[in-house]
Amino acid sequence: MSTTPVITVDGPGGVGKGTVCRIVAQRLGWHMLDSGALYRLVALAAQRHGLRWDNEPALVPLAGHLDVQFSSDISGNEARVLLEGEDVTDAIRTEECGAGASQVAVLPGVRAALLDRQHAFRELPGLVADGRDMGTVVFADAPLKIFLTADAEERARRRFKQLKEKGIGVNFAALLEEIAARDARDSQRNAAALKPATDAVIVDTSTLSIEQVVEQVLTLCRERLMVRC
Ligand code: C5P
């Protein structure tokens, strides 16, 4: 078992995990794993290879041999993501790719095929791991586990704002419906369903700013991991 520290941050889509993890990783000078990006990459690669998102026998080897590079992880900037040498940073962020990701993520074989790749991110001085099953499955031995929540409407509002800032126009009602559908798929699936680890600290972010959530996480880091930040 690795002694390299890991902070797991799990929770539903649109809760702000990505932003919180990036800032926390930057403040600590630690690496970051965006595990959702891996599922999004499998969905995108499947689409490009003409494979359906439920074709488990074909998706398992695809996930296992995914040719992916994350260009930077410790600078604090959003890492560029390369798939088969091509920059797909924006392509994996579409709502369609998110929906595909949550479909391929239902398949136990795909989840298993991505495990080693996720474990490889655990490098010194430490890792902040963002996902759905970081604390329950992938890094079940993590010394600090956090589960972020917020009600679906608030998450839809945040996602709406985020997409608008990127110039991507979406319909709010459709976005809310998609978030609810994704929540249902993520929490009802048999493999690594979305739920807090029994030893996770649950933080409801509905009325908190990103800075307030970051501060709570950093306070837990100081108390539980004895790190200076
Ligand atoms: O976090 P993000 O929205 O990028 O994740 C996309 C989808 O990938 C999620 O809706 C979820 O179905 C899946 N996922 C997962 N396990 C993870 C991370 C993401 O099942 N650790």
PDB file of C-alpha atoms and ligand atoms in Angstrom:
ATOM      1  CA  MET A   1       0.000   0.000   0.000  1.00  0.00           C
ATOM      2  CA  SER A   2       1.265   3.460  -0.892  1.00  0.00           C
ATOM      3  CA  THR A   3       2.102   5.921   1.875  1.00  0.00           C
ATOM      4  CA  THR A   4       1.753   8.906  -0.455  1.00  0.00           C
ATOM      5  CA  PRO A   5      -1.123  11.002   0.923  1.00  0.00           C
ATOM      6  CA  VAL A   6      -4.365  11.320  -1.021  1.00  0.00           C
ATOM      7  CA  ILE A   7      -7.363  13.576  -0.445  1.00  0.00           C
ATOM      8  CA  THR A   8     -10.446  12.201  -2.145  1.00  0.00           C
ATOM      9  CA  VAL A   9     -13.188  14.615  -3.206  1.00  0.00           C
ATOM     10  CA  ASP A  10     -16.346  12.904  -4.416  1.00  0.00           C
ATOM     11  CA  GLY A  11     -19.806  14.169  -5.213  1.00  0.00           C
ATOM     12  CA  PRO A  12     -22.372  14.640  -7.969  1.00  0.00           C
ATOM     13  CA  GLY A  13     -21.855  16.581 -11.207  1.00  0.00           C
ATOM     14  CA  GLY A  14     -21.873  20.379 -11.082  1.00  0.00           C
ATOM     15  CA  VAL A  15     -21.056  20.582  -7.378  1.00  0.00           C
ATOM     16  CA  GLY A  16     -17.801  22.456  -8.020  1.00  0.00           C
ATOM     17  CA  LYS A  17     -15.435  19.576  -7.254  1.00  0.00           C
ATOM     18  CA  GLY A  18     -13.160  20.319 -10.202  1.00  0.00           C
ATOM     19  CA  THR A  19     -12.591  23.953  -9.254  1.00  0.00           C
ATOM     20  CA  VAL A  20     -12.200  23.161  -5.547  1.00  0.00           C
ATOM     21  CA  CYS A  21      -9.739  20.331  -6.253  1.00  0.00           C
ATOM     22  CA  ARG A  22      -7.666  22.453  -8.595  1.00  0.00           C
ATOM     23  CA  ILE A  23      -7.303  25.267  -6.056  1.00  0.00           C
ATOM     24  CA  VAL A  24      -6.613  22.858  -3.166  1.00  0.00           C
ATOM     25  CA  ALA A  25      -3.984  20.993  -5.229  1.00  0.00           C
ATOM     26  CA  GLN A  26      -2.377  24.299  -6.144  1.00  0.00           C
ATOM     27  CA  ARG A  27      -2.325  25.512  -2.522  1.00  0.00           C
ATOM     28  CA  LEU A  28      -0.752  22.239  -1.355  1.00  0.00           C
ATOM     29  CA  GLY A  29       1.563  21.884  -4.378  1.00  0.00           C
ATOM     30  CA  TRP A  30       0.120  18.403  -4.947  1.00  0.00           C
ATOM     31  CA  HIS A  31      -0.896  16.519  -8.083  1.00  0.00           C
ATOM     32  CA  MET A  32      -4.492  16.296  -9.200  1.00  0.00           C
ATOM     33  CA  LEU A  33      -6.520  13.517 -10.771  1.00  0.00           C
ATOM     34  CA  ASP A  34      -9.674  14.462 -12.688  1.00  0.00           C
ATOM     35  CA  SER A  35     -11.112  10.953 -12.935  1.00  0.00           C
ATOM     36  CA  GLY A  36     -14.257  12.162 -14.734  1.00  0.00           C
ATOM     37  CA  ALA A  37     -11.999  13.211 -17.621  1.00  0.00           C
ATOM     38  CA  LEU A  38     -10.983   9.561 -18.050  1.00  0.00           C
ATOM     39  CA  TYR A  39     -14.620   8.446 -18.434  1.00  0.00           C
ATOM     40  CA  ARG A  40     -15.250  11.354 -20.786  1.00  0.00           C
ATOM     41  CA  LEU A  41     -12.201  10.299 -22.825  1.00  0.00           C
ATOM     42  CA  VAL A  42     -13.475   6.730 -23.105  1.00  0.00           C
ATOM     43  CA  ALA A  43     -16.848   8.071 -24.328  1.00  0.00           C
ATOM     44  CA  LEU A  44     -15.171  10.350 -26.883  1.00  0.00           C
ATOM     45  CA  ALA A  45     -12.766   7.644 -28.091  1.00  0.00           C
ATOM     46  CA  ALA A  46     -15.708   5.247 -28.460  1.00  0.00           C
ATOM     47  CA  GLN A  47     -17.605   7.765 -30.555  1.00  0.00           C
ATOM     48  CA  ARG A  48     -14.573   8.328 -32.759  1.00  0.00           C
ATOM     49  CA  HIS A  49     -14.078   4.598 -33.248  1.00  0.00           C
ATOM     50  CA  GLY A  50     -17.773   4.118 -34.073  1.00  0.00           C
ATOM     51  CA  LEU A  51     -18.494   2.143 -30.888  1.00  0.00           C
ATOM     52  CA  ARG A  52     -21.718   2.351 -28.925  1.00  0.00           C
ATOM     53  CA  TRP A  53     -21.490   3.482 -25.285  1.00  0.00           C
ATOM     54  CA  ASP A  54     -22.954   0.177 -24.084  1.00  0.00           C
ATOM     55  CA  ASN A  55     -20.603  -2.085 -26.059  1.00  0.00           C
ATOM     56  CA  GLU A  56     -18.661  -3.371 -23.025  1.00  0.00           C
ATOM     57  CA  PRO A  57     -16.575  -6.043 -24.819  1.00  0.00           C
ATOM     58  CA  ALA A  58     -15.191  -3.394 -27.199  1.00  0.00           C
ATOM     59  CA  LEU A  59     -14.947  -0.580 -24.621  1.00  0.00           C
ATOM     60  CA  VAL A  60     -12.871  -2.516 -22.065  1.00  0.00           C
ATOM     61  CA  PRO A  61      -9.749  -2.836 -24.274  1.00  0.00           C
ATOM     62  CA  LEU A  62     -10.303   0.718 -25.534  1.00  0.00           C
ATOM     63  CA  ALA A  63     -10.288   2.027 -21.930  1.00  0.00           C
ATOM     64  CA  GLY A  64      -7.277  -0.114 -21.012  1.00  0.00           C
ATOM     65  CA  HIS A  65      -5.167   1.153 -23.905  1.00  0.00           C
ATOM     66  CA  LEU A  66      -6.383   4.731 -24.075  1.00  0.00           C
ATOM     67  CA  ASP A  67      -3.596   6.892 -25.519  1.00  0.00           C
ATOM     68  CA  VAL A  68      -3.945   9.899 -23.209  1.00  0.00           C
ATOM     69  CA  GLN A  69      -1.669  12.639 -21.957  1.00  0.00           C
ATOM     70  CA  PHE A  70      -2.442  15.332 -19.386  1.00  0.00           C
ATOM     71  CA  SER A  71      -0.123  18.187 -20.284  1.00  0.00           C
ATOM     72  CA  SER A  72       0.219  19.747 -16.811  1.00  0.00           C
ATOM     73  CA  ASP A  73      -1.246  19.004 -13.443  1.00  0.00           C
ATOM     74  CA  ILE A  74       0.522  21.072 -10.856  1.00  0.00           C
ATOM     75  CA  SER A  75       0.550  24.559 -12.352  1.00  0.00           C
ATOM     76  CA  GLY A  76      -2.926  25.361 -11.126  1.00  0.00           C
ATOM     77  CA  ASN A  77      -4.185  25.846 -14.670  1.00  0.00           C
ATOM     78  CA  GLU A  78      -6.693  23.475 -16.187  1.00  0.00           C
ATOM     79  CA  ALA A  79      -4.592  20.703 -17.715  1.00  0.00           C
ATOM     80  CA  ARG A  80      -4.727  20.213 -21.475  1.00  0.00           C
ATOM     81  CA  VAL A  81      -5.884  16.743 -22.380  1.00  0.00           C
ATOM     82  CA  LEU A  82      -4.543  14.937 -25.430  1.00  0.00           C
ATOM     83  CA  LEU A  83      -6.246  11.887 -26.937  1.00  0.00           C
ATOM     84  CA  GLU A  84      -4.165  10.057 -29.532  1.00  0.00           C
ATOM     85  CA  GLY A  85      -2.060  13.227 -29.768  1.00  0.00           C
ATOM     86  CA  GLU A  86      -4.996  15.547 -30.407  1.00  0.00           C
ATOM     87  CA  ASP A  87      -6.022  18.293 -27.960  1.00  0.00           C
ATOM     88  CA  VAL A  88      -9.529  17.303 -26.814  1.00  0.00           C
ATOM     89  CA  THR A  89      -9.692  19.527 -23.697  1.00  0.00           C
ATOM     90  CA  ASP A  90     -12.842  21.281 -24.936  1.00  0.00           C
ATOM     91  CA  ALA A  91     -14.305  18.320 -26.817  1.00  0.00           C
ATOM     92  CA  ILE A  92     -14.608  16.234 -23.632  1.00  0.00           C
ATOM     93  CA  ARG A  93     -16.417  19.031 -21.762  1.00  0.00           C
ATOM     94  CA  THR A  94     -19.613  19.019 -23.840  1.00  0.00           C
ATOM     95  CA  GLU A  95     -22.874  17.871 -22.214  1.00  0.00           C
ATOM     96  CA  GLU A  96     -23.051  15.089 -24.829  1.00  0.00           C
ATOM     97  CA  CYS A  97     -19.665  13.753 -23.770  1.00  0.00           C
ATOM     98  CA  GLY A  98     -20.719  13.986 -20.103  1.00  0.00           C
ATOM     99  CA  ALA A  99     -23.811  11.934 -20.870  1.00  0.00           C
ATOM    100  CA  GLY A 100     -21.643   9.393 -22.748  1.00  0.00           C
ATOM    101  CA  ALA A 101     -19.216   9.290 -19.823  1.00  0.00           C
ATOM    102  CA  SER A 102     -21.984   8.408 -17.394  1.00  0.00           C
ATOM    103  CA  GLN A 103     -23.091   5.595 -19.718  1.00  0.00           C
ATOM    104  CA  VAL A 104     -19.654   4.023 -20.156  1.00  0.00           C
ATOM    105  CA  ALA A 105     -19.100   4.481 -16.399  1.00  0.00           C
ATOM    106  CA  VAL A 106     -21.927   2.013 -15.701  1.00  0.00           C
ATOM    107  CA  LEU A 107     -19.845  -0.809 -17.169  1.00  0.00           C
ATOM    108  CA  PRO A 108     -17.808  -2.653 -14.494  1.00  0.00           C
ATOM    109  CA  GLY A 109     -15.209  -3.765 -17.058  1.00  0.00           C
ATOM    110  CA  VAL A 110     -14.526  -0.176 -18.089  1.00  0.00           C
ATOM    111  CA  ARG A 111     -14.180   0.904 -14.452  1.00  0.00           C
ATOM    112  CA  ALA A 112     -11.727  -1.931 -13.774  1.00  0.00           C
ATOM    113  CA  ALA A 113      -9.726  -1.089 -16.911  1.00  0.00           C
ATOM    114  CA  LEU A 114      -9.187   2.479 -15.623  1.00  0.00           C
ATOM    115  CA  LEU A 115      -8.031   1.527 -12.118  1.00  0.00           C
ATOM    116  CA  ASP A 116      -4.274   1.191 -12.716  1.00  0.00           C
ATOM    117  CA  ARG A 117      -4.212   4.450 -14.630  1.00  0.00           C
ATOM    118  CA  GLN A 118      -5.861   6.237 -11.695  1.00  0.00           C
ATOM    119  CA  HIS A 119      -3.529   4.653  -9.099  1.00  0.00           C
ATOM    120  CA  ALA A 120      -0.543   5.880 -11.129  1.00  0.00           C
ATOM    121  CA  PHE A 121      -1.477   9.488 -10.293  1.00  0.00           C
ATOM    122  CA  ARG A 122      -0.616   8.834  -6.623  1.00  0.00           C
ATOM    123  CA  GLU A 123       2.801  10.430  -6.566  1.00  0.00           C
ATOM    124  CA  LEU A 124       4.692  12.482  -3.998  1.00  0.00           C
ATOM    125  CA  PRO A 125       4.174  14.959  -2.479  1.00  0.00           C
ATOM    126  CA  GLY A 126       0.484  13.977  -2.652  1.00  0.00           C
ATOM    127  CA  LEU A 127      -2.667  13.730  -4.717  1.00  0.00           C
ATOM    128  CA  VAL A 128      -6.050  15.434  -4.746  1.00  0.00           C
ATOM    129  CA  ALA A 129      -8.449  13.005  -6.472  1.00  0.00           C
ATOM    130  CA  ASP A 130     -11.731  14.288  -7.929  1.00  0.00           C
ATOM    131  CA  GLY A 131     -14.527  11.862  -8.818  1.00  0.00           C
ATOM    132  CA  ARG A 132     -17.442   9.715  -7.722  1.00  0.00           C
ATOM    133  CA  ASP A 133     -15.737   6.654  -6.212  1.00  0.00           C
ATOM    134  CA  MET A 134     -12.346   8.015  -5.160  1.00  0.00           C
ATOM    135  CA  GLY A 135     -12.995   7.455  -1.431  1.00  0.00           C
ATOM    136  CA  THR A 136     -15.106   4.313  -1.753  1.00  0.00           C
ATOM    137  CA  VAL A 137     -13.134   2.310  -4.349  1.00  0.00           C
ATOM    138  CA  VAL A 138     -10.068   3.777  -6.047  1.00  0.00           C
ATOM    139  CA  PHE A 139      -8.323   5.251  -2.972  1.00  0.00           C
ATOM    140  CA  ALA A 140     -10.294   3.536  -0.210  1.00  0.00           C
ATOM    141  CA  ASP A 141      -7.274   3.928   2.129  1.00  0.00           C
ATOM    142  CA  ALA A 142      -7.110   7.734   1.727  1.00  0.00           C
ATOM    143  CA  PRO A 143      -6.434   9.551   5.028  1.00  0.00           C
ATOM    144  CA  LEU A 144      -8.874  12.363   4.166  1.00  0.00           C
ATOM    145  CA  LYS A 145     -12.137  11.850   2.302  1.00  0.00           C
ATOM    146  CA  ILE A 146     -14.539  14.626   1.421  1.00  0.00           C
ATOM    147  CA  PHE A 147     -17.990  14.366  -0.143  1.00  0.00           C
ATOM    148  CA  LEU A 148     -19.406  17.584  -1.630  1.00  0.00           C
ATOM    149  CA  THR A 149     -23.145  17.968  -2.171  1.00  0.00           C
ATOM    150  CA  ALA A 150     -25.533  20.710  -3.351  1.00  0.00           C
ATOM    151  CA  ASP A 151     -29.135  20.525  -4.484  1.00  0.00           C
ATOM    152  CA  ALA A 152     -29.729  19.797  -8.182  1.00  0.00           C
ATOM    153  CA  GLU A 153     -31.133  23.263  -9.023  1.00  0.00           C
ATOM    154  CA  GLU A 154     -28.101  24.994  -7.555  1.00  0.00           C
ATOM    155  CA  ARG A 155     -25.775  22.662  -9.466  1.00  0.00           C
ATOM    156  CA  ALA A 156     -27.703  23.309 -12.706  1.00  0.00           C
ATOM    157  CA  ARG A 157     -27.380  27.070 -12.077  1.00  0.00           C
ATOM    158  CA  ARG A 158     -23.614  26.736 -11.566  1.00  0.00           C
ATOM    159  CA  ARG A 159     -23.158  24.573 -14.676  1.00  0.00           C
ATOM    160  CA  PHE A 160     -25.313  27.001 -16.697  1.00  0.00           C
ATOM    161  CA  LYS A 161     -23.135  29.931 -15.653  1.00  0.00           C
ATOM    162  CA  GLN A 162     -19.953  27.958 -16.349  1.00  0.00           C
ATOM    163  CA  LEU A 163     -21.094  26.997 -19.868  1.00  0.00           C
ATOM    164  CA  LYS A 164     -22.322  30.529 -20.576  1.00  0.00           C
ATOM    165  CA  GLU A 165     -18.908  31.927 -19.632  1.00  0.00           C
ATOM    166  CA  LYS A 166     -17.376  29.543 -22.151  1.00  0.00           C
ATOM    167  CA  GLY A 167     -19.805  30.812 -24.791  1.00  0.00           C
ATOM    168  CA  ILE A 168     -21.735  27.540 -24.879  1.00  0.00           C
ATOM    169  CA  GLY A 169     -25.492  28.203 -25.057  1.00  0.00           C
ATOM    170  CA  VAL A 170     -27.748  25.702 -23.279  1.00  0.00           C
ATOM    171  CA  ASN A 171     -31.352  25.541 -22.140  1.00  0.00           C
ATOM    172  CA  PHE A 172     -31.626  25.676 -18.330  1.00  0.00           C
ATOM    173  CA  ALA A 173     -34.570  23.258 -18.062  1.00  0.00           C
ATOM    174  CA  ALA A 174     -32.815  20.738 -20.306  1.00  0.00           C
ATOM    175  CA  LEU A 175     -29.640  21.102 -18.247  1.00  0.00           C
ATOM    176  CA  LEU A 176     -31.515  20.487 -14.989  1.00  0.00           C
ATOM    177  CA  GLU A 177     -33.167  17.412 -16.503  1.00  0.00           C
ATOM    178  CA  GLU A 178     -29.789  16.086 -17.697  1.00  0.00           C
ATOM    179  CA  ILE A 179     -28.242  16.650 -14.247  1.00  0.00           C
ATOM    180  CA  ALA A 180     -31.117  14.789 -12.572  1.00  0.00           C
ATOM    181  CA  ALA A 181     -30.832  11.917 -15.083  1.00  0.00           C
ATOM    182  CA  ARG A 182     -27.077  11.710 -14.540  1.00  0.00           C
ATOM    183  CA  ASP A 183     -27.525  11.750 -10.730  1.00  0.00           C
ATOM    184  CA  ALA A 184     -29.988   8.875 -11.012  1.00  0.00           C
ATOM    185  CA  ARG A 185     -27.656   6.859 -13.271  1.00  0.00           C
ATOM    186  CA  ASP A 186     -24.625   7.528 -11.060  1.00  0.00           C
ATOM    187  CA  SER A 187     -26.330   6.689  -7.768  1.00  0.00           C
ATOM    188  CA  GLN A 188     -28.348   3.687  -8.933  1.00  0.00           C
ATOM    189  CA  ARG A 189     -25.721   1.787 -10.905  1.00  0.00           C
ATOM    190  CA  ASN A 190     -24.370  -1.441  -9.478  1.00  0.00           C
ATOM    191  CA  ALA A 191     -20.671  -0.709 -10.035  1.00  0.00           C
ATOM    192  CA  ALA A 192     -19.207   1.945  -7.721  1.00  0.00           C
ATOM    193  CA  ALA A 193     -22.460   3.824  -7.185  1.00  0.00           C
ATOM    194  CA  LEU A 194     -22.167   7.449  -6.106  1.00  0.00           C
ATOM    195  CA  LYS A 195     -22.315   7.532  -2.318  1.00  0.00           C
ATOM    196  CA  PRO A 196     -20.159   8.997   0.443  1.00  0.00           C
ATOM    197  CA  ALA A 197     -17.545   6.706   1.983  1.00  0.00           C
ATOM    198  CA  THR A 198     -18.529   5.820   5.559  1.00  0.00           C
ATOM    199  CA  ASP A 199     -15.533   7.839   6.805  1.00  0.00           C
ATOM    200  CA  ALA A 200     -16.067  10.840   4.499  1.00  0.00           C
ATOM    201  CA  VAL A 201     -16.676  14.387   5.716  1.00  0.00           C
ATOM    202  CA  ILE A 202     -19.851  15.635   4.009  1.00  0.00           C
ATOM    203  CA  VAL A 203     -19.885  19.299   2.991  1.00  0.00           C
ATOM    204  CA  ASP A 204     -23.137  20.816   1.668  1.00  0.00           C
ATOM    205  CA  THR A 205     -22.005  23.579  -0.673  1.00  0.00           C
ATOM    206  CA  SER A 206     -25.488  24.866  -1.644  1.00  0.00           C
ATOM    207  CA  THR A 207     -24.971  28.181   0.156  1.00  0.00           C
ATOM    208  CA  LEU A 208     -21.163  28.315   0.147  1.00  0.00           C
ATOM    209  CA  SER A 209     -18.822  30.105  -2.246  1.00  0.00           C
ATOM    210  CA  ILE A 210     -15.924  28.232  -3.859  1.00  0.00           C
ATOM    211  CA  GLU A 211     -13.527  30.093  -1.521  1.00  0.00           C
ATOM    212  CA  GLN A 212     -15.500  28.960   1.544  1.00  0.00           C
ATOM    213  CA  VAL A 213     -15.449  25.329   0.386  1.00  0.00           C
ATOM    214  CA  VAL A 214     -11.702  25.534  -0.320  1.00  0.00           C
ATOM    215  CA  GLU A 215     -11.138  26.983   3.158  1.00  0.00           C
ATOM    216  CA  GLN A 216     -13.089  24.128   4.781  1.00  0.00           C
ATOM    217  CA  VAL A 217     -11.077  21.546   2.848  1.00  0.00           C
ATOM    218  CA  LEU A 218      -7.765  23.216   3.733  1.00  0.00           C
ATOM    219  CA  THR A 219      -8.779  23.367   7.412  1.00  0.00           C
ATOM    220  CA  LEU A 220      -9.426  19.606   7.299  1.00  0.00           C
ATOM    221  CA  CYS A 221      -6.009  19.119   5.642  1.00  0.00           C
ATOM    222  CA  ARG A 222      -4.291  21.016   8.470  1.00  0.00           C
ATOM    223  CA  GLU A 223      -6.202  19.121  11.163  1.00  0.00           C
ATOM    224  CA  ARG A 224      -6.108  15.617   9.704  1.00  0.00           C
ATOM    225  CA  LEU A 225      -2.931  15.533   7.609  1.00  0.00           C
ATOM    226  CA  MET A 226      -0.818  17.991   9.605  1.00  0.00           C
ATOM    227  CA  VAL A 227       0.145  19.799   6.391  1.00  0.00           C
ATOM    228  CA  ARG A 228       1.015  23.472   6.261  1.00  0.00           C
ATOM    229  CA  CYS A 229      -1.101  25.428   3.805  1.00  0.00           C
TER     230      CYS A 229
HETATM  231  O1  C5P B   1     -17.065  14.590 -13.180  1.00  0.00           O
HETATM  232  P1  C5P B   1     -17.522  14.534 -14.606  1.00  0.00           P
HETATM  233  O2  C5P B   1     -18.821  15.229 -14.864  1.00  0.00           O
HETATM  234  O3  C5P B   1     -16.475  14.923 -15.563  1.00  0.00           O
HETATM  235  O4  C5P B   1     -17.790  12.962 -14.858  1.00  0.00           O
HETATM  236  C1  C5P B   1     -18.476  12.507 -15.991  1.00  0.00           C
HETATM  237  C2  C5P B   1     -19.181  11.190 -15.673  1.00  0.00           C
HETATM  238  O5  C5P B   1     -18.186  10.179 -15.436  1.00  0.00           O
HETATM  239  C3  C5P B   1     -20.028  11.205 -14.399  1.00  0.00           C
HETATM  240  O6  C5P B   1     -21.363  11.587 -14.631  1.00  0.00           O
HETATM  241  C4  C5P B   1     -19.944   9.779 -13.909  1.00  0.00           C
HETATM  242  O7  C5P B   1     -20.945   9.009 -14.503  1.00  0.00           O
HETATM  243  C5  C5P B   1     -18.618   9.288 -14.431  1.00  0.00           C
HETATM  244  N1  C5P B   1     -17.605   9.192 -13.382  1.00  0.00           N
HETATM  245  C6  C5P B   1     -17.570   8.041 -12.630  1.00  0.00           C
HETATM  246  N2  C5P B   1     -16.596   7.879 -11.699  1.00  0.00           N
HETATM  247  C7  C5P B   1     -15.684   8.820 -11.482  1.00  0.00           C
HETATM  248  C8  C5P B   1     -15.715  10.028 -12.225  1.00  0.00           C
HETATM  249  C9  C5P B   1     -16.697  10.192 -13.161  1.00  0.00           C
HETATM  250  O8  C5P B   1     -18.394   7.162 -12.783  1.00  0.00           O
HETATM  251  N3  C5P B   1     -14.732   8.610 -10.578  1.00  0.00           N
END
